[in-house]
PDB file of C-alpha atoms in Angstrom:
ATOM      1  CA  MET A   1      -5.171  34.210 -11.079  1.00  0.00           C
ATOM      2  CA  ALA A   2      -7.208  31.355  -9.630  1.00  0.00           C
ATOM      3  CA  HIS A   3      -7.588  31.045  -5.876  1.00  0.00           C
ATOM      4  CA  ASP A   4      -7.533  27.896  -3.785  1.00  0.00           C
ATOM      5  CA  GLU A   5      -8.467  26.927  -0.238  1.00  0.00           C
ATOM      6  CA  VAL A   6      -5.036  27.937   1.038  1.00  0.00           C
ATOM      7  CA  ASP A   7      -5.650  31.493  -0.149  1.00  0.00           C
ATOM      8  CA  LEU A   8      -8.720  31.564   2.087  1.00  0.00           C
ATOM      9  CA  LEU A   9      -6.743  30.170   5.043  1.00  0.00           C
ATOM     10  CA  VAL A  10      -3.965  32.696   4.593  1.00  0.00           C
ATOM     11  CA  GLN A  11      -6.460  35.519   4.252  1.00  0.00           C
ATOM     12  CA  ALA A  12      -8.211  34.480   7.474  1.00  0.00           C
ATOM     13  CA  TRP A  13      -4.939  34.093   9.399  1.00  0.00           C
ATOM     14  CA  GLY A  14      -3.746  37.426   8.014  1.00  0.00           C
ATOM     15  CA  ARG A  15      -6.846  39.057   9.413  1.00  0.00           C
ATOM     16  CA  GLU A  16      -6.422  37.328  12.788  1.00  0.00           C
ATOM     17  CA  ARG A  17      -2.602  37.390  13.064  1.00  0.00           C
ATOM     18  CA  ALA A  18      -1.331  40.268  10.949  1.00  0.00           C
ATOM     19  CA  ASP A  19       1.788  40.275  13.149  1.00  0.00           C
ATOM     20  CA  LEU A  20       3.078  36.989  11.656  1.00  0.00           C
ATOM     21  CA  ASP A  21       4.814  36.206   8.364  1.00  0.00           C
ATOM     22  CA  LEU A  22       2.454  33.739   6.692  1.00  0.00           C
ATOM     23  CA  ALA A  23       4.732  32.892   3.736  1.00  0.00           C
ATOM     24  CA  PRO A  24       5.520  29.372   5.051  1.00  0.00           C
ATOM     25  CA  LEU A  25       1.784  28.683   5.279  1.00  0.00           C
ATOM     26  CA  GLU A  26       1.419  29.533   1.583  1.00  0.00           C
ATOM     27  CA  VAL A  27       3.954  26.817   0.704  1.00  0.00           C
ATOM     28  CA  PHE A  28       3.519  24.066   3.256  1.00  0.00           C
ATOM     29  CA  SER A  29      -0.273  24.111   3.422  1.00  0.00           C
ATOM     30  CA  ARG A  30      -0.311  23.572  -0.328  1.00  0.00           C
ATOM     31  CA  ILE A  31       2.246  20.776  -0.074  1.00  0.00           C
ATOM     32  CA  ASP A  32       0.174  19.169   2.694  1.00  0.00           C
ATOM     33  CA  ARG A  33      -3.044  19.376   0.679  1.00  0.00           C
ATOM     34  CA  LEU A  34      -1.285  18.073  -2.423  1.00  0.00           C
ATOM     35  CA  SER A  35      -0.007  15.176  -0.322  1.00  0.00           C
ATOM     36  CA  VAL A  36      -3.557  14.248   0.617  1.00  0.00           C
ATOM     37  CA  LEU A  37      -4.691  14.396  -3.020  1.00  0.00           C
ATOM     38  CA  LEU A  38      -1.658  12.398  -4.140  1.00  0.00           C
ATOM     39  CA  GLY A  39      -2.346   9.834  -1.421  1.00  0.00           C
ATOM     40  CA  ARG A  40      -5.867   9.359  -2.739  1.00  0.00           C
ATOM     41  CA  ALA A  41      -4.611   8.992  -6.324  1.00  0.00           C
ATOM     42  CA  ARG A  42      -1.969   6.482  -5.223  1.00  0.00           C
ATOM     43  CA  LYS A  43      -4.454   4.447  -3.224  1.00  0.00           C
ATOM     44  CA  ALA A  44      -6.805   4.262  -6.222  1.00  0.00           C
ATOM     45  CA  ALA A  45      -3.994   3.308  -8.629  1.00  0.00           C
ATOM     46  CA  PHE A  46      -2.764   0.549  -6.342  1.00  0.00           C
ATOM     47  CA  ALA A  47      -6.274  -0.733  -5.628  1.00  0.00           C
ATOM     48  CA  GLU A  48      -6.852  -1.215  -9.369  1.00  0.00           C
ATOM     49  CA  HIS A  49      -4.149  -3.863  -9.165  1.00  0.00           C
ATOM     50  CA  GLY A  50      -5.165  -5.385  -5.843  1.00  0.00           C
ATOM     51  CA  LEU A  51      -2.383  -3.738  -3.849  1.00  0.00           C
ATOM     52  CA  ASP A  52      -2.125  -1.610  -0.749  1.00  0.00           C
ATOM     53  CA  GLY A  53       0.432   1.174  -0.559  1.00  0.00           C
ATOM     54  CA  TRP A  54       2.809  -0.804   1.646  1.00  0.00           C
ATOM     55  CA  GLU A  55       2.641  -3.741  -0.757  1.00  0.00           C
ATOM     56  CA  PHE A  56       3.521  -1.486  -3.651  1.00  0.00           C
ATOM     57  CA  ASP A  57       6.460  -0.038  -1.697  1.00  0.00           C
ATOM     58  CA  VAL A  58       8.025  -3.461  -1.109  1.00  0.00           C
ATOM     59  CA  LEU A  59       7.316  -4.739  -4.618  1.00  0.00           C
ATOM     60  CA  ALA A  60       8.595  -1.504  -6.172  1.00  0.00           C
ATOM     61  CA  ALA A  61      11.854  -1.725  -4.202  1.00  0.00           C
ATOM     62  CA  LEU A  62      12.373  -5.225  -5.576  1.00  0.00           C
ATOM     63  CA  ARG A  63      11.448  -4.161  -9.127  1.00  0.00           C
ATOM     64  CA  ARG A  64      13.825  -1.180  -9.051  1.00  0.00           C
ATOM     65  CA  ALA A  65      16.652  -3.513  -8.015  1.00  0.00           C
ATOM     66  CA  GLY A  66      16.658  -4.946 -11.541  1.00  0.00           C
ATOM     67  CA  ALA A  67      16.787  -8.567 -12.584  1.00  0.00           C
ATOM     68  CA  PRO A  68      16.621 -10.962 -10.805  1.00  0.00           C
ATOM     69  CA  TYR A  69      14.484  -8.557  -8.689  1.00  0.00           C
ATOM     70  CA  GLU A  70      15.759  -9.652  -5.295  1.00  0.00           C
ATOM     71  CA  LEU A  71      17.033  -7.927  -2.172  1.00  0.00           C
ATOM     72  CA  SER A  72      17.975  -8.920   1.337  1.00  0.00           C
ATOM     73  CA  PRO A  73      15.452  -8.112   4.047  1.00  0.00           C
ATOM     74  CA  GLY A  74      17.944  -5.561   5.424  1.00  0.00           C
ATOM     75  CA  ARG A  75      18.083  -3.751   2.109  1.00  0.00           C
ATOM     76  CA  LEU A  76      14.270  -3.794   1.894  1.00  0.00           C
ATOM     77  CA  ILE A  77      14.135  -2.235   5.355  1.00  0.00           C
ATOM     78  CA  ARG A  78      16.441   0.578   4.235  1.00  0.00           C
ATOM     79  CA  GLU A  79      14.487   1.083   1.005  1.00  0.00           C
ATOM     80  CA  THR A  80      11.084   1.254   2.698  1.00  0.00           C
ATOM     81  CA  LEU A  81      12.007   2.806   6.068  1.00  0.00           C
ATOM     82  CA  VAL A  82      10.229   0.230   8.243  1.00  0.00           C
ATOM     83  CA  THR A  83      11.392  -1.898  11.166  1.00  0.00           C
ATOM     84  CA  SER A  84      12.697  -5.451  10.906  1.00  0.00           C
ATOM     85  CA  GLY A  85       9.547  -6.903  12.476  1.00  0.00           C
ATOM     86  CA  THR A  86       7.334  -4.945  10.130  1.00  0.00           C
ATOM     87  CA  MET A  87       9.313  -6.109   7.100  1.00  0.00           C
ATOM     88  CA  THR A  88       9.125  -9.748   8.210  1.00  0.00           C
ATOM     89  CA  ASN A  89       5.344  -9.425   8.464  1.00  0.00           C
ATOM     90  CA  ARG A  90       5.118  -7.723   5.084  1.00  0.00           C
ATOM     91  CA  VAL A  91       7.252 -10.297   3.315  1.00  0.00           C
ATOM     92  CA  ASP A  92       5.202 -13.088   4.920  1.00  0.00           C
ATOM     93  CA  ARG A  93       1.973 -11.550   3.664  1.00  0.00           C
ATOM     94  CA  LEU A  94       3.328 -10.928   0.164  1.00  0.00           C
ATOM     95  CA  ALA A  95       4.678 -14.499   0.021  1.00  0.00           C
ATOM     96  CA  GLU A  96       1.241 -15.844   1.017  1.00  0.00           C
ATOM     97  CA  ARG A  97      -0.212 -13.952  -1.956  1.00  0.00           C
ATOM     98  CA  GLY A  98       2.442 -15.371  -4.290  1.00  0.00           C
ATOM     99  CA  LEU A  99       3.929 -11.946  -5.057  1.00  0.00           C
ATOM    100  CA  VAL A 100       7.371 -12.658  -3.551  1.00  0.00           C
ATOM    101  CA  GLU A 101       9.366 -15.702  -2.550  1.00  0.00           C
ATOM    102  CA  ARG A 102      12.247 -16.280  -0.183  1.00  0.00           C
ATOM    103  CA  SER A 103      15.415 -18.128  -1.124  1.00  0.00           C
ATOM    104  CA  PRO A 104      18.706 -18.788   0.648  1.00  0.00           C
ATOM    105  CA  ASP A 105      21.359 -16.113   0.103  1.00  0.00           C
ATOM    106  CA  PRO A 106      24.241 -17.848  -1.722  1.00  0.00           C
ATOM    107  CA  ARG A 107      26.693 -15.316  -0.237  1.00  0.00           C
ATOM    108  CA  ASP A 108      25.514 -15.772   3.363  1.00  0.00           C
ATOM    109  CA  ARG A 109      24.371 -19.186   4.613  1.00  0.00           C
ATOM    110  CA  ARG A 110      22.356 -17.551   7.406  1.00  0.00           C
ATOM    111  CA  GLY A 111      20.691 -14.998   5.149  1.00  0.00           C
ATOM    112  CA  VAL A 112      17.756 -15.030   2.795  1.00  0.00           C
ATOM    113  CA  LEU A 113      16.842 -13.083  -0.291  1.00  0.00           C
ATOM    114  CA  VAL A 114      13.370 -11.852  -1.139  1.00  0.00           C
ATOM    115  CA  ARG A 115      12.571 -12.187  -4.836  1.00  0.00           C
ATOM    116  CA  LEU A 116       9.734 -10.804  -6.896  1.00  0.00           C
ATOM    117  CA  THR A 117       7.647 -13.545  -8.532  1.00  0.00           C
ATOM    118  CA  PRO A 118       6.239 -13.131 -12.051  1.00  0.00           C
ATOM    119  CA  ALA A 119       2.853 -12.344 -10.475  1.00  0.00           C
ATOM    120  CA  GLY A 120       4.500  -9.738  -8.240  1.00  0.00           C
ATOM    121  CA  LYS A 121       6.268  -8.180 -11.222  1.00  0.00           C
ATOM    122  CA  ASP A 122       2.995  -7.984 -13.166  1.00  0.00           C
ATOM    123  CA  ALA A 123       1.211  -6.416 -10.190  1.00  0.00           C
ATOM    124  CA  VAL A 124       3.851  -3.768  -9.501  1.00  0.00           C
ATOM    125  CA  ASP A 125       4.307  -2.932 -13.189  1.00  0.00           C
ATOM    126  CA  GLY A 126       0.570  -2.444 -13.653  1.00  0.00           C
ATOM    127  CA  ALA A 127       0.219  -0.399 -10.474  1.00  0.00           C
ATOM    128  CA  PHE A 128       3.196   1.778 -11.436  1.00  0.00           C
ATOM    129  CA  ALA A 129       1.739   2.521 -14.885  1.00  0.00           C
ATOM    130  CA  SER A 130      -1.619   3.415 -13.287  1.00  0.00           C
ATOM    131  CA  LEU A 131       0.130   5.593 -10.717  1.00  0.00           C
ATOM    132  CA  LEU A 132       2.020   7.542 -13.378  1.00  0.00           C
ATOM    133  CA  ALA A 133      -1.186   8.088 -15.365  1.00  0.00           C
ATOM    134  CA  ARG A 134      -2.974   9.448 -12.303  1.00  0.00           C
ATOM    135  CA  GLU A 135      -0.018  11.633 -11.320  1.00  0.00           C
ATOM    136  CA  GLN A 136       0.137  12.984 -14.875  1.00  0.00           C
ATOM    137  CA  GLN A 137      -3.513  14.014 -14.494  1.00  0.00           C
ATOM    138  CA  LEU A 138      -2.598  15.916 -11.331  1.00  0.00           C
ATOM    139  CA  LEU A 139      -0.033  17.898 -13.327  1.00  0.00           C
ATOM    140  CA  THR A 140      -2.328  18.901 -16.207  1.00  0.00           C
ATOM    141  CA  GLY A 141      -2.760  22.421 -14.836  1.00  0.00           C
ATOM    142  CA  ILE A 142       0.888  23.345 -15.364  1.00  0.00           C
ATOM    143  CA  THR A 143       3.219  23.424 -18.363  1.00  0.00           C
ATOM    144  CA  PRO A 144       6.204  21.089 -18.696  1.00  0.00           C
ATOM    145  CA  ALA A 145       8.506  24.040 -17.943  1.00  0.00           C
ATOM    146  CA  GLU A 146       6.519  24.861 -14.783  1.00  0.00           C
ATOM    147  CA  ARG A 147       6.632  21.185 -13.779  1.00  0.00           C
ATOM    148  CA  ASP A 148      10.397  21.095 -14.202  1.00  0.00           C
ATOM    149  CA  ALA A 149      10.809  24.332 -12.225  1.00  0.00           C
ATOM    150  CA  LEU A 150       8.559  22.980  -9.475  1.00  0.00           C
ATOM    151  CA  ALA A 151      10.571  19.746  -9.288  1.00  0.00           C
ATOM    152  CA  ALA A 152      13.804  21.756  -9.009  1.00  0.00           C
ATOM    153  CA  THR A 153      12.353  23.977  -6.289  1.00  0.00           C
ATOM    154  CA  LEU A 154      11.051  21.024  -4.297  1.00  0.00           C
ATOM    155  CA  ARG A 155      14.447  19.299  -4.649  1.00  0.00           C
ATOM    156  CA  ALA A 156      16.159  22.416  -3.286  1.00  0.00           C
ATOM    157  CA  LEU A 157      13.789  22.306  -0.316  1.00  0.00           C
ATOM    158  CA  MET A 158      14.218  18.544   0.261  1.00  0.00           C
ATOM    159  CA  VAL A 159      18.002  18.172   0.057  1.00  0.00           C
ATOM    160  CA  PRO A 160      18.837  20.013   3.297  1.00  0.00           C
ATOM    161  CA  LEU A 161      15.929  18.352   5.104  1.00  0.00           C
ATOM    162  CA  GLU A 162      17.146  14.869   4.131  1.00  0.00           C
ATOM    163  CA  ALA A 163      20.718  15.540   5.268  1.00  0.00           C
TER     164      ALA A 163
END
């Protein structure tokens, strides 16, 4: 079996703190390191299409909404987990780049809708395809069955934490 950096960390902590159960370290240190590697892959995939991660998040929320690819600012806030002020700034910046546009909400005279432009749709679609290709590369060391089992295990860990 191959060894990774976490094995070395666990071995060192086991030597120094044999009184502790290091099982959580085996799991969460790997998740943390994978997160860093995934972050690098995501950043590279988005950069290929001239996007930052936050830009992709907003554009992807709009794209996932389906045609006509529009959401209220409140819904975008819930989708991306940022504050109202942050979302206003992000929409402004994306609108300046021609990736989104604002329009009046026909259901609420005081409200607006944020809509993906054709350029925004092209950018997010390209970045998403690049992201999936890079993430697929990260999974090449495991079989499809192992990938599915890993996804199920991670889901079982996430569900109670999200509640």
